[in-house]
Short mmCIF file of N, CA and C in Angstrom, two decimals:
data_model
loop_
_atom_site.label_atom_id
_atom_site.label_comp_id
_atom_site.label_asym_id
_atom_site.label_seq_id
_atom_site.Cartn_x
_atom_site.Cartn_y
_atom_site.Cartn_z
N UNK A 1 17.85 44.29 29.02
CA UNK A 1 17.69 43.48 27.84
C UNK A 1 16.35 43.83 27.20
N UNK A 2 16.37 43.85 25.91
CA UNK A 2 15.25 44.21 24.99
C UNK A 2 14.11 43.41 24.97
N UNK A 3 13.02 43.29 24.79
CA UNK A 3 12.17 42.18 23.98
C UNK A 3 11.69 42.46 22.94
N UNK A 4 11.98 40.91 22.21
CA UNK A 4 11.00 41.08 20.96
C UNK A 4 9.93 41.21 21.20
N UNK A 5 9.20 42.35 20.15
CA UNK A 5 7.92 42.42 20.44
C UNK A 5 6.91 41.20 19.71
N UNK A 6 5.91 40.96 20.69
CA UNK A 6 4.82 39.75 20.32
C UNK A 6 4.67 39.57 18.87
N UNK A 7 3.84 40.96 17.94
CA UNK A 7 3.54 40.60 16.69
C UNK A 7 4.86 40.08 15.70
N UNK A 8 5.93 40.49 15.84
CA UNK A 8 7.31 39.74 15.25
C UNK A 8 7.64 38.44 15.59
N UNK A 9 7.15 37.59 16.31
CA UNK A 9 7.22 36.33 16.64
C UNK A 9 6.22 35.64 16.13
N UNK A 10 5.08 36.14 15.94
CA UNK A 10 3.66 35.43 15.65
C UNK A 10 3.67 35.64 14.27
N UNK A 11 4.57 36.49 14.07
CA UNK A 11 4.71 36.78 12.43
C UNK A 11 5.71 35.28 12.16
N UNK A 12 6.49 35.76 12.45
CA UNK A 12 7.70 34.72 12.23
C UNK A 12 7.31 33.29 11.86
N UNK A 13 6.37 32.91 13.07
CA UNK A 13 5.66 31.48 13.45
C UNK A 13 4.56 31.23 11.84
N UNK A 14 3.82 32.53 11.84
CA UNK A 14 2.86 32.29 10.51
C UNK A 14 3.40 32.25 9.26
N UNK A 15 4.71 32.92 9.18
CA UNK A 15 5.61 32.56 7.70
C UNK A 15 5.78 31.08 7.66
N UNK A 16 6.42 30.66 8.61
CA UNK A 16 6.82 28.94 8.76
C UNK A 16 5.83 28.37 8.33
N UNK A 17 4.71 28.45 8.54
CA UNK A 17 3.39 27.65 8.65
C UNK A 17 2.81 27.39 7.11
N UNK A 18 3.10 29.12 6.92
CA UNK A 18 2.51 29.11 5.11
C UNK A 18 3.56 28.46 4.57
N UNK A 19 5.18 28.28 4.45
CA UNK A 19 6.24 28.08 4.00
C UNK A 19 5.81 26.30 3.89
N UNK A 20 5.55 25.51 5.03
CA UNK A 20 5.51 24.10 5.22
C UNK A 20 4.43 23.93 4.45
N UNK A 21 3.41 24.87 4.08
CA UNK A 21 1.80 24.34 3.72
C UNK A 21 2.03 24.53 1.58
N UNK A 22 2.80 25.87 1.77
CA UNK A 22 3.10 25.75 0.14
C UNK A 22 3.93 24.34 -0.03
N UNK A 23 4.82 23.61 0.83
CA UNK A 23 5.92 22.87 0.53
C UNK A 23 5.19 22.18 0.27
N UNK A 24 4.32 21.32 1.54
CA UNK A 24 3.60 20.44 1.43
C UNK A 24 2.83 20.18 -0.04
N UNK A 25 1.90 21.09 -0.51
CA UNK A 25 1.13 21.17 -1.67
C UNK A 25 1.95 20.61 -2.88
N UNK A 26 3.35 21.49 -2.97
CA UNK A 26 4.11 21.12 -4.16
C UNK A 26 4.71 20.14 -4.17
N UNK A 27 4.77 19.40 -3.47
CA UNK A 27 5.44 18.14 -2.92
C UNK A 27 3.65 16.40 -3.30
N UNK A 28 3.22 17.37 -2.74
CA UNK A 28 1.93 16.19 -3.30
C UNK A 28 1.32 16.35 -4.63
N UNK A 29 1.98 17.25 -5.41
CA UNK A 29 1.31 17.06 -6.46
C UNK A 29 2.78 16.63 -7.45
N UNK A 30 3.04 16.62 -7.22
CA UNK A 30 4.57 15.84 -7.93
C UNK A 30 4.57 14.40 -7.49
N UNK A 31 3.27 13.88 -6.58
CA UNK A 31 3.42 12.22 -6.52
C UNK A 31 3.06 12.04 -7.46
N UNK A 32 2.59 11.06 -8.38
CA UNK A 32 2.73 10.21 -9.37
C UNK A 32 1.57 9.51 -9.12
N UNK A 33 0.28 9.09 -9.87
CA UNK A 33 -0.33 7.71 -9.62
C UNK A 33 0.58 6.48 -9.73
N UNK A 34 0.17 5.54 -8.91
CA UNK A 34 1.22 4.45 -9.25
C UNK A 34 1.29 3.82 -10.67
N UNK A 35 2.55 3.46 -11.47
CA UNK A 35 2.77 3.31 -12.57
C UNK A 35 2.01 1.45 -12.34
N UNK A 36 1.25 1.34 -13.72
CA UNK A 36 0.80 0.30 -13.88
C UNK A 36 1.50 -0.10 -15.37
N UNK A 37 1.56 -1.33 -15.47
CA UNK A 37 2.77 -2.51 -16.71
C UNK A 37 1.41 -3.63 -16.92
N UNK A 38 1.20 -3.69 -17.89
CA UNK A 38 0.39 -4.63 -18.64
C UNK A 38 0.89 -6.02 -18.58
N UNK A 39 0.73 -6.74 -17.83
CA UNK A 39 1.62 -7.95 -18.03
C UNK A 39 0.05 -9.42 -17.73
N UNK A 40 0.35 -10.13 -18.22
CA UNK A 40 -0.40 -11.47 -18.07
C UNK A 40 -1.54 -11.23 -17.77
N UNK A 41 -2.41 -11.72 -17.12
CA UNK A 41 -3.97 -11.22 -16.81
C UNK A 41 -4.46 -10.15 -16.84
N UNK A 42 -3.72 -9.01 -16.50
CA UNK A 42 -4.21 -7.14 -16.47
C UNK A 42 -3.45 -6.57 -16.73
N UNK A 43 -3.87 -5.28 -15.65
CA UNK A 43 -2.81 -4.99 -15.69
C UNK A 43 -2.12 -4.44 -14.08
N UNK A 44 -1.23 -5.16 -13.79
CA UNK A 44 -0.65 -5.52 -12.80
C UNK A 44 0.23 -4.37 -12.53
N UNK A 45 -0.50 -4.05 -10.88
CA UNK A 45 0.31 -2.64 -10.45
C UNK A 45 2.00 -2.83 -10.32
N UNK A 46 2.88 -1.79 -10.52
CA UNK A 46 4.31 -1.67 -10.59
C UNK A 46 4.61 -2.24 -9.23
N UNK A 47 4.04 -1.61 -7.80
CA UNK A 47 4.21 -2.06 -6.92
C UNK A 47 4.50 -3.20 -6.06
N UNK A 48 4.18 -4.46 -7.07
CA UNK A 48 4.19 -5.57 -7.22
C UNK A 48 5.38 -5.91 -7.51
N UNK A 49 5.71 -5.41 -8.57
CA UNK A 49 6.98 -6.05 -9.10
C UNK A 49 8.47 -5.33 -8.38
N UNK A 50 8.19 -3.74 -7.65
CA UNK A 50 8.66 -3.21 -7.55
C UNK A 50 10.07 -4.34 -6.49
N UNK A 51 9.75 -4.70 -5.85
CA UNK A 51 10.83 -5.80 -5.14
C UNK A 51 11.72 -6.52 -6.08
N UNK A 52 12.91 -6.56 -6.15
CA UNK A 52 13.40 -7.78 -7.14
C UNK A 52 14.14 -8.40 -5.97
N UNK A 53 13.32 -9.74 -6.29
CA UNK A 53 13.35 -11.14 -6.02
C UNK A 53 13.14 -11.99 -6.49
N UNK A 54 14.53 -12.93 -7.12
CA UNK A 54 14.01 -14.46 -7.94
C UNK A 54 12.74 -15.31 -7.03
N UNK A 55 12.63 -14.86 -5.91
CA UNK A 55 11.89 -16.15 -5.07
C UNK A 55 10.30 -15.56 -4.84
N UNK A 56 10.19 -14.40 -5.48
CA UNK A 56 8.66 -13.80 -5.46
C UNK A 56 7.59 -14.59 -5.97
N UNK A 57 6.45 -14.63 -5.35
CA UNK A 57 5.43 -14.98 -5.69
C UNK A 57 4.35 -14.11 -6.24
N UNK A 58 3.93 -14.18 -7.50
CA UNK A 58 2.95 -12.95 -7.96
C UNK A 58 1.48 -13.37 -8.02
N UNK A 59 0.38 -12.79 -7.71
CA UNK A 59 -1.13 -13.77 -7.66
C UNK A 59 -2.22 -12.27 -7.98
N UNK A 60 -2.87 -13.06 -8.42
CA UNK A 60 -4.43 -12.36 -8.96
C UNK A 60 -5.58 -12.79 -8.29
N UNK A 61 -6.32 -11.75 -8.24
CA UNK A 61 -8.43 -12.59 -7.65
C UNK A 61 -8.95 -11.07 -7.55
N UNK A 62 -9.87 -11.31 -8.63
CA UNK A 62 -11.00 -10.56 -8.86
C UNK A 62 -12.20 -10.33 -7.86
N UNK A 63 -12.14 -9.38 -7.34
CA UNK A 63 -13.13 -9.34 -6.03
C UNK A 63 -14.36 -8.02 -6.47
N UNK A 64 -15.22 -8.35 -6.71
CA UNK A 64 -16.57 -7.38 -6.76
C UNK A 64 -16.20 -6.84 -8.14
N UNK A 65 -16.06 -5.31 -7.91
CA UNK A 65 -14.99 -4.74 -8.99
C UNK A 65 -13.91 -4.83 -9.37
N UNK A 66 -13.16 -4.82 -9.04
CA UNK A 66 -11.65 -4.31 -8.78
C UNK A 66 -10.48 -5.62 -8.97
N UNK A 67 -9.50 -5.49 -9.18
CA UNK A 67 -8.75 -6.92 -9.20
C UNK A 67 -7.82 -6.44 -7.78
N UNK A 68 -7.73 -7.31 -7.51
CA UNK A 68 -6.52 -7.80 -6.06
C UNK A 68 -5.13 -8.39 -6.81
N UNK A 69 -4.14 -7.59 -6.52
CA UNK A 69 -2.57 -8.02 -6.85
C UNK A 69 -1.76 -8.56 -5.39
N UNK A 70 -1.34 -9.56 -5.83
CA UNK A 70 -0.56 -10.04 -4.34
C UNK A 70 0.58 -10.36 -4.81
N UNK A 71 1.78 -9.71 -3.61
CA UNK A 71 3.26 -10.32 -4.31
C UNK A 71 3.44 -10.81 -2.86
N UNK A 72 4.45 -12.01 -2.80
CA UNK A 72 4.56 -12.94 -1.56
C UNK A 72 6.27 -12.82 -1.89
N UNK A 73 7.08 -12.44 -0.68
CA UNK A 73 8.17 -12.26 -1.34
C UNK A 73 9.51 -13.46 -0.60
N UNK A 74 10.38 -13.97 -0.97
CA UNK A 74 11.27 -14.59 -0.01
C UNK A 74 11.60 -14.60 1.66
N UNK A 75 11.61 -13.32 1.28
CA UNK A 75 11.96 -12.61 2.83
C UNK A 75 10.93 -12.43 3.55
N UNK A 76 9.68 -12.87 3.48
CA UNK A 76 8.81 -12.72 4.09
C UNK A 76 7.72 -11.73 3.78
N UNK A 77 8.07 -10.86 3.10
CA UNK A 77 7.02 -9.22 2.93
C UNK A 77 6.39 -9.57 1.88
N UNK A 78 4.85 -9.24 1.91
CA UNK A 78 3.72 -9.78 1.48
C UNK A 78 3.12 -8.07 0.96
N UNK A 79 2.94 -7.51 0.04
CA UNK A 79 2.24 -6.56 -0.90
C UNK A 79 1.30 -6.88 -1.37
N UNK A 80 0.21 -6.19 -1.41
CA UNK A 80 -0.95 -6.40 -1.80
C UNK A 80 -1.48 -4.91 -2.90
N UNK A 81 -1.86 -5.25 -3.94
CA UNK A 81 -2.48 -3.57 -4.66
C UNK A 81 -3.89 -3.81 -5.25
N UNK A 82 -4.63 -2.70 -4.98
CA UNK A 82 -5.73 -2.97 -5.78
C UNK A 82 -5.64 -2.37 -7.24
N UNK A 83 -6.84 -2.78 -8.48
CA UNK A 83 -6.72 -1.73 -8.98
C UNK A 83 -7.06 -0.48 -9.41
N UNK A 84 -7.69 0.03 -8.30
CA UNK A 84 -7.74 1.34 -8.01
C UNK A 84 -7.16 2.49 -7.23
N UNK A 85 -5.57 1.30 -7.05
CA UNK A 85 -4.42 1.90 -6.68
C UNK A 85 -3.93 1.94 -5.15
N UNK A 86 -5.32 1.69 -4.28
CA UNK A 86 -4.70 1.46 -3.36
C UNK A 86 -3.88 0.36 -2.87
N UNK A 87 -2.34 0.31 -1.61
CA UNK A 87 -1.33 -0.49 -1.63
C UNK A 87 -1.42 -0.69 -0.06
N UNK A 88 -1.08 -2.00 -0.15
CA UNK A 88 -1.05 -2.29 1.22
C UNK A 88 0.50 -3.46 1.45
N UNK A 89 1.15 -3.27 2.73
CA UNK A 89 2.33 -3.90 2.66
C UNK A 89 2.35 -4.69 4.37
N UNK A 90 2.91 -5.62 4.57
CA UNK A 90 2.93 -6.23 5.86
C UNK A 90 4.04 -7.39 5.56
N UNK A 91 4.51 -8.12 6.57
CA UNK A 91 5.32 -9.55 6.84
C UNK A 91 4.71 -10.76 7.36
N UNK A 92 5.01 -11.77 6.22
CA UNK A 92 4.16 -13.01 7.01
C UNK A 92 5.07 -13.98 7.90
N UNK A 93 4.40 -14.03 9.10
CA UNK A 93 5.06 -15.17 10.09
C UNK A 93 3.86 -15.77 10.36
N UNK A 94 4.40 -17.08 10.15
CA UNK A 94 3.69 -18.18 10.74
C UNK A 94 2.13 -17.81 10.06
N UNK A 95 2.28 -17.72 8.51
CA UNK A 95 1.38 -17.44 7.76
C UNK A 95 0.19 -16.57 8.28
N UNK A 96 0.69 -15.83 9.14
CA UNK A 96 -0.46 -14.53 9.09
C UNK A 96 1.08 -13.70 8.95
N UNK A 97 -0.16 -12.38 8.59
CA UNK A 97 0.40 -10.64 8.44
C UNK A 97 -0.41 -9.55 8.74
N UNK A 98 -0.21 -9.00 9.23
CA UNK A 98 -0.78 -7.86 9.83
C UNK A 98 -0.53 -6.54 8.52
N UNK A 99 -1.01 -6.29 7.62
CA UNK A 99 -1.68 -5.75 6.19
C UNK A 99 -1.82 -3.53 6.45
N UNK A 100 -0.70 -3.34 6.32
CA UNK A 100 -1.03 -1.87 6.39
C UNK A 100 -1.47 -1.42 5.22
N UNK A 101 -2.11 -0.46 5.06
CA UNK A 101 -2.57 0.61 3.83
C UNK A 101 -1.43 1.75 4.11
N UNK A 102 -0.77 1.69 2.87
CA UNK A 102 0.11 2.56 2.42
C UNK A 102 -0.39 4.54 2.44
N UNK A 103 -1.62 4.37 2.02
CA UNK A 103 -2.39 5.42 1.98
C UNK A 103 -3.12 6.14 2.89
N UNK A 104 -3.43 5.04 3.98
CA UNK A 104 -4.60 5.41 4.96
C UNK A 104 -3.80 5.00 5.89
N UNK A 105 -4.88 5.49 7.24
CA UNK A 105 -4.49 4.70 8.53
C UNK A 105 -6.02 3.58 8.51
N UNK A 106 -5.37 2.39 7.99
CA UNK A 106 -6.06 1.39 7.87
C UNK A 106 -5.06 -0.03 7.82
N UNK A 107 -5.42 -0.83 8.56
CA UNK A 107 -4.77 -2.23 8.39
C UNK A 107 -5.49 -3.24 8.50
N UNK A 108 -5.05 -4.84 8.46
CA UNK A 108 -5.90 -5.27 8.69
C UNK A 108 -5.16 -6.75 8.86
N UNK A 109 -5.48 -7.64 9.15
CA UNK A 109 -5.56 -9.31 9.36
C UNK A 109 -4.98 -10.33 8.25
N UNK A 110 -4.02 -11.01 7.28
CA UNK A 110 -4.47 -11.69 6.45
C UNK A 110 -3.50 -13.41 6.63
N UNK A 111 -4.79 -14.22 6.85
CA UNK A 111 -4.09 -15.40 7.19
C UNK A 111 -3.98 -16.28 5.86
N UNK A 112 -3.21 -17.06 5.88
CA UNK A 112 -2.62 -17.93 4.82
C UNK A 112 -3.75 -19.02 5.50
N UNK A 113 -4.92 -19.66 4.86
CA UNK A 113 -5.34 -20.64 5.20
C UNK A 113 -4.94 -22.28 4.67
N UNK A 114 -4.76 -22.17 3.33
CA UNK A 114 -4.49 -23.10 2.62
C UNK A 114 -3.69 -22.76 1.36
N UNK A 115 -2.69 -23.75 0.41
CA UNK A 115 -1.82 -23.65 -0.04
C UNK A 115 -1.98 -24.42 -1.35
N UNK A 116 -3.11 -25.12 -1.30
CA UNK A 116 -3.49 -25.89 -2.58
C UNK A 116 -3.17 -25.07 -3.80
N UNK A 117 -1.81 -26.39 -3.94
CA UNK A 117 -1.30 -26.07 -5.94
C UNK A 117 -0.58 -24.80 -6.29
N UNK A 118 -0.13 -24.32 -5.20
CA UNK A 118 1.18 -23.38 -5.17
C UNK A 118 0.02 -21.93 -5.12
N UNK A 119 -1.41 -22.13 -5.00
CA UNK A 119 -2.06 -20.70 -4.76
C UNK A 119 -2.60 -20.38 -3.28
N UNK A 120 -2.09 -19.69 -3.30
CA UNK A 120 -2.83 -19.66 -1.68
C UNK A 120 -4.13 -18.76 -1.19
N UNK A 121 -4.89 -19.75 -0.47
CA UNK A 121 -6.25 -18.99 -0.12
C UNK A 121 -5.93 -18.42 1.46
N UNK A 122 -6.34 -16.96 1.48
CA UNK A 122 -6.22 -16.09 2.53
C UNK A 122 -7.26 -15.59 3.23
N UNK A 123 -7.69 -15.46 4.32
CA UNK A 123 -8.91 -15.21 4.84
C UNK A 123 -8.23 -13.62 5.51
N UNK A 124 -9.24 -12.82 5.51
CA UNK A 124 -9.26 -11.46 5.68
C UNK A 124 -10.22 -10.85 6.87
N UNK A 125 -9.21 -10.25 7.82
CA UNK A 125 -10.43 -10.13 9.08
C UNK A 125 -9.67 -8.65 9.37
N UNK A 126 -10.75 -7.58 9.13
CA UNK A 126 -10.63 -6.15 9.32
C UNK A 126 -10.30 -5.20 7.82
N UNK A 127 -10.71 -4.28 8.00
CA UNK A 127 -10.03 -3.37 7.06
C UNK A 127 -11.25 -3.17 6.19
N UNK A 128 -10.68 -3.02 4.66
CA UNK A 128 -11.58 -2.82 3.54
C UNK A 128 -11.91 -4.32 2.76
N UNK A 129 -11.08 -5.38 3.31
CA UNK A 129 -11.80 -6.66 2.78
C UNK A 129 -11.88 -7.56 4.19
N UNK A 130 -12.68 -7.16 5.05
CA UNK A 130 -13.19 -7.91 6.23
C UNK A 130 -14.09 -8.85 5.63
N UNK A 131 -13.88 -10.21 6.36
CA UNK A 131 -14.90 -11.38 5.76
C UNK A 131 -14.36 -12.25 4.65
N UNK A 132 -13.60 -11.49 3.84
CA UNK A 132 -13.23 -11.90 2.16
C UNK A 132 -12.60 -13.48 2.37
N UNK A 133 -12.83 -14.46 2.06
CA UNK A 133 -12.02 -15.42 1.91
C UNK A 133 -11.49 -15.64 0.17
N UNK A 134 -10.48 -15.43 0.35
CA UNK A 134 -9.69 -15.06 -1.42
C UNK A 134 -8.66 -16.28 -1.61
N UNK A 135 -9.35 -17.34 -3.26
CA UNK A 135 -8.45 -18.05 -3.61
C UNK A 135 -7.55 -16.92 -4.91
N UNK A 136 -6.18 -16.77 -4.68
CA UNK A 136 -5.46 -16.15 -5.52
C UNK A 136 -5.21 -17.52 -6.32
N UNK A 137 -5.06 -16.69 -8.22
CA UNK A 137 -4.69 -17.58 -9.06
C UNK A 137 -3.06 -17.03 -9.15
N UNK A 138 -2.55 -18.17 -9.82
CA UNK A 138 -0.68 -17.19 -10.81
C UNK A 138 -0.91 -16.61 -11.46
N UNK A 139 -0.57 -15.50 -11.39
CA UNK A 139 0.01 -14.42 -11.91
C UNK A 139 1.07 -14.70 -13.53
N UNK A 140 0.37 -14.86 -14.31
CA UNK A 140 1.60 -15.04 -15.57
C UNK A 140 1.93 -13.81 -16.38
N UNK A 141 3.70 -14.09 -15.62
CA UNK A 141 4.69 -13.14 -16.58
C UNK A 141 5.39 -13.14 -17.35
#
């Protein structure tokens, strides 16, 4: 029986490699920034709305720079966007959620502390808003 010789395999292996790395490239530049819709207070990332659900909850709070978008949804799944685009998604039980970044390997903590007047204030432990205690206002659409 024959063998392939070494450099024809290592060849083989380095085509694949460049093949996945061009894919890769053309594939990330065909993402999209996330589409933002002007609606009521700002302008409120798509991501937000992207769920359709009559039973959604939509909320705003201005933190430092940046505005904070929160959608609270029936089913439990809780979205969060900044607006500088980053998205974060998790499920609330028993009014906490455990808060992934869509973008990063980053998560983080967010408890439902209080509920006063249909807005809810959330306290934030880890991540990029560690410490934050955030009263969200409504969101008008």
């Amino acid at each position: 029986m024959r063998r392939v010789p070494g450099w024809i395999v290592l060849s083989g292996i380095a085509l694949q490699i460049v093949a996945l790395a061009a894919a890769d490239r053309l594939l990330r530049r065909r993402v999209a920034p996330p589409e933002v819709s002007k609606r009521g207070n700002g302008a409120m990332p798509a991501f937000i709305n992207e769920v359709a659900d009559g039973g959604a909850r939509r909320y705003h709070v201005r933190i430092a720079s940046h505005d904070l978008y929160a959608g609270f949804y029936s089913d439990g799944r809780v979205r969060l966007a900044t607006s500088s685009g980053r998205r974060f998604s998790g499920v609330m039980v028993a009014k906490k959620a455990v808060m992934a970044d869509l973008g990063a390997d980053d998560s983080f903590e967010m408890d439902v502390v209080d509920d006063a007047g249909g807005c809810p204030v959330v306290e934030m432990n880890g991540g990029p808003f560690d410490g934050h205690r955030l009263a969200f206002e409504i969101l008008d659409l």
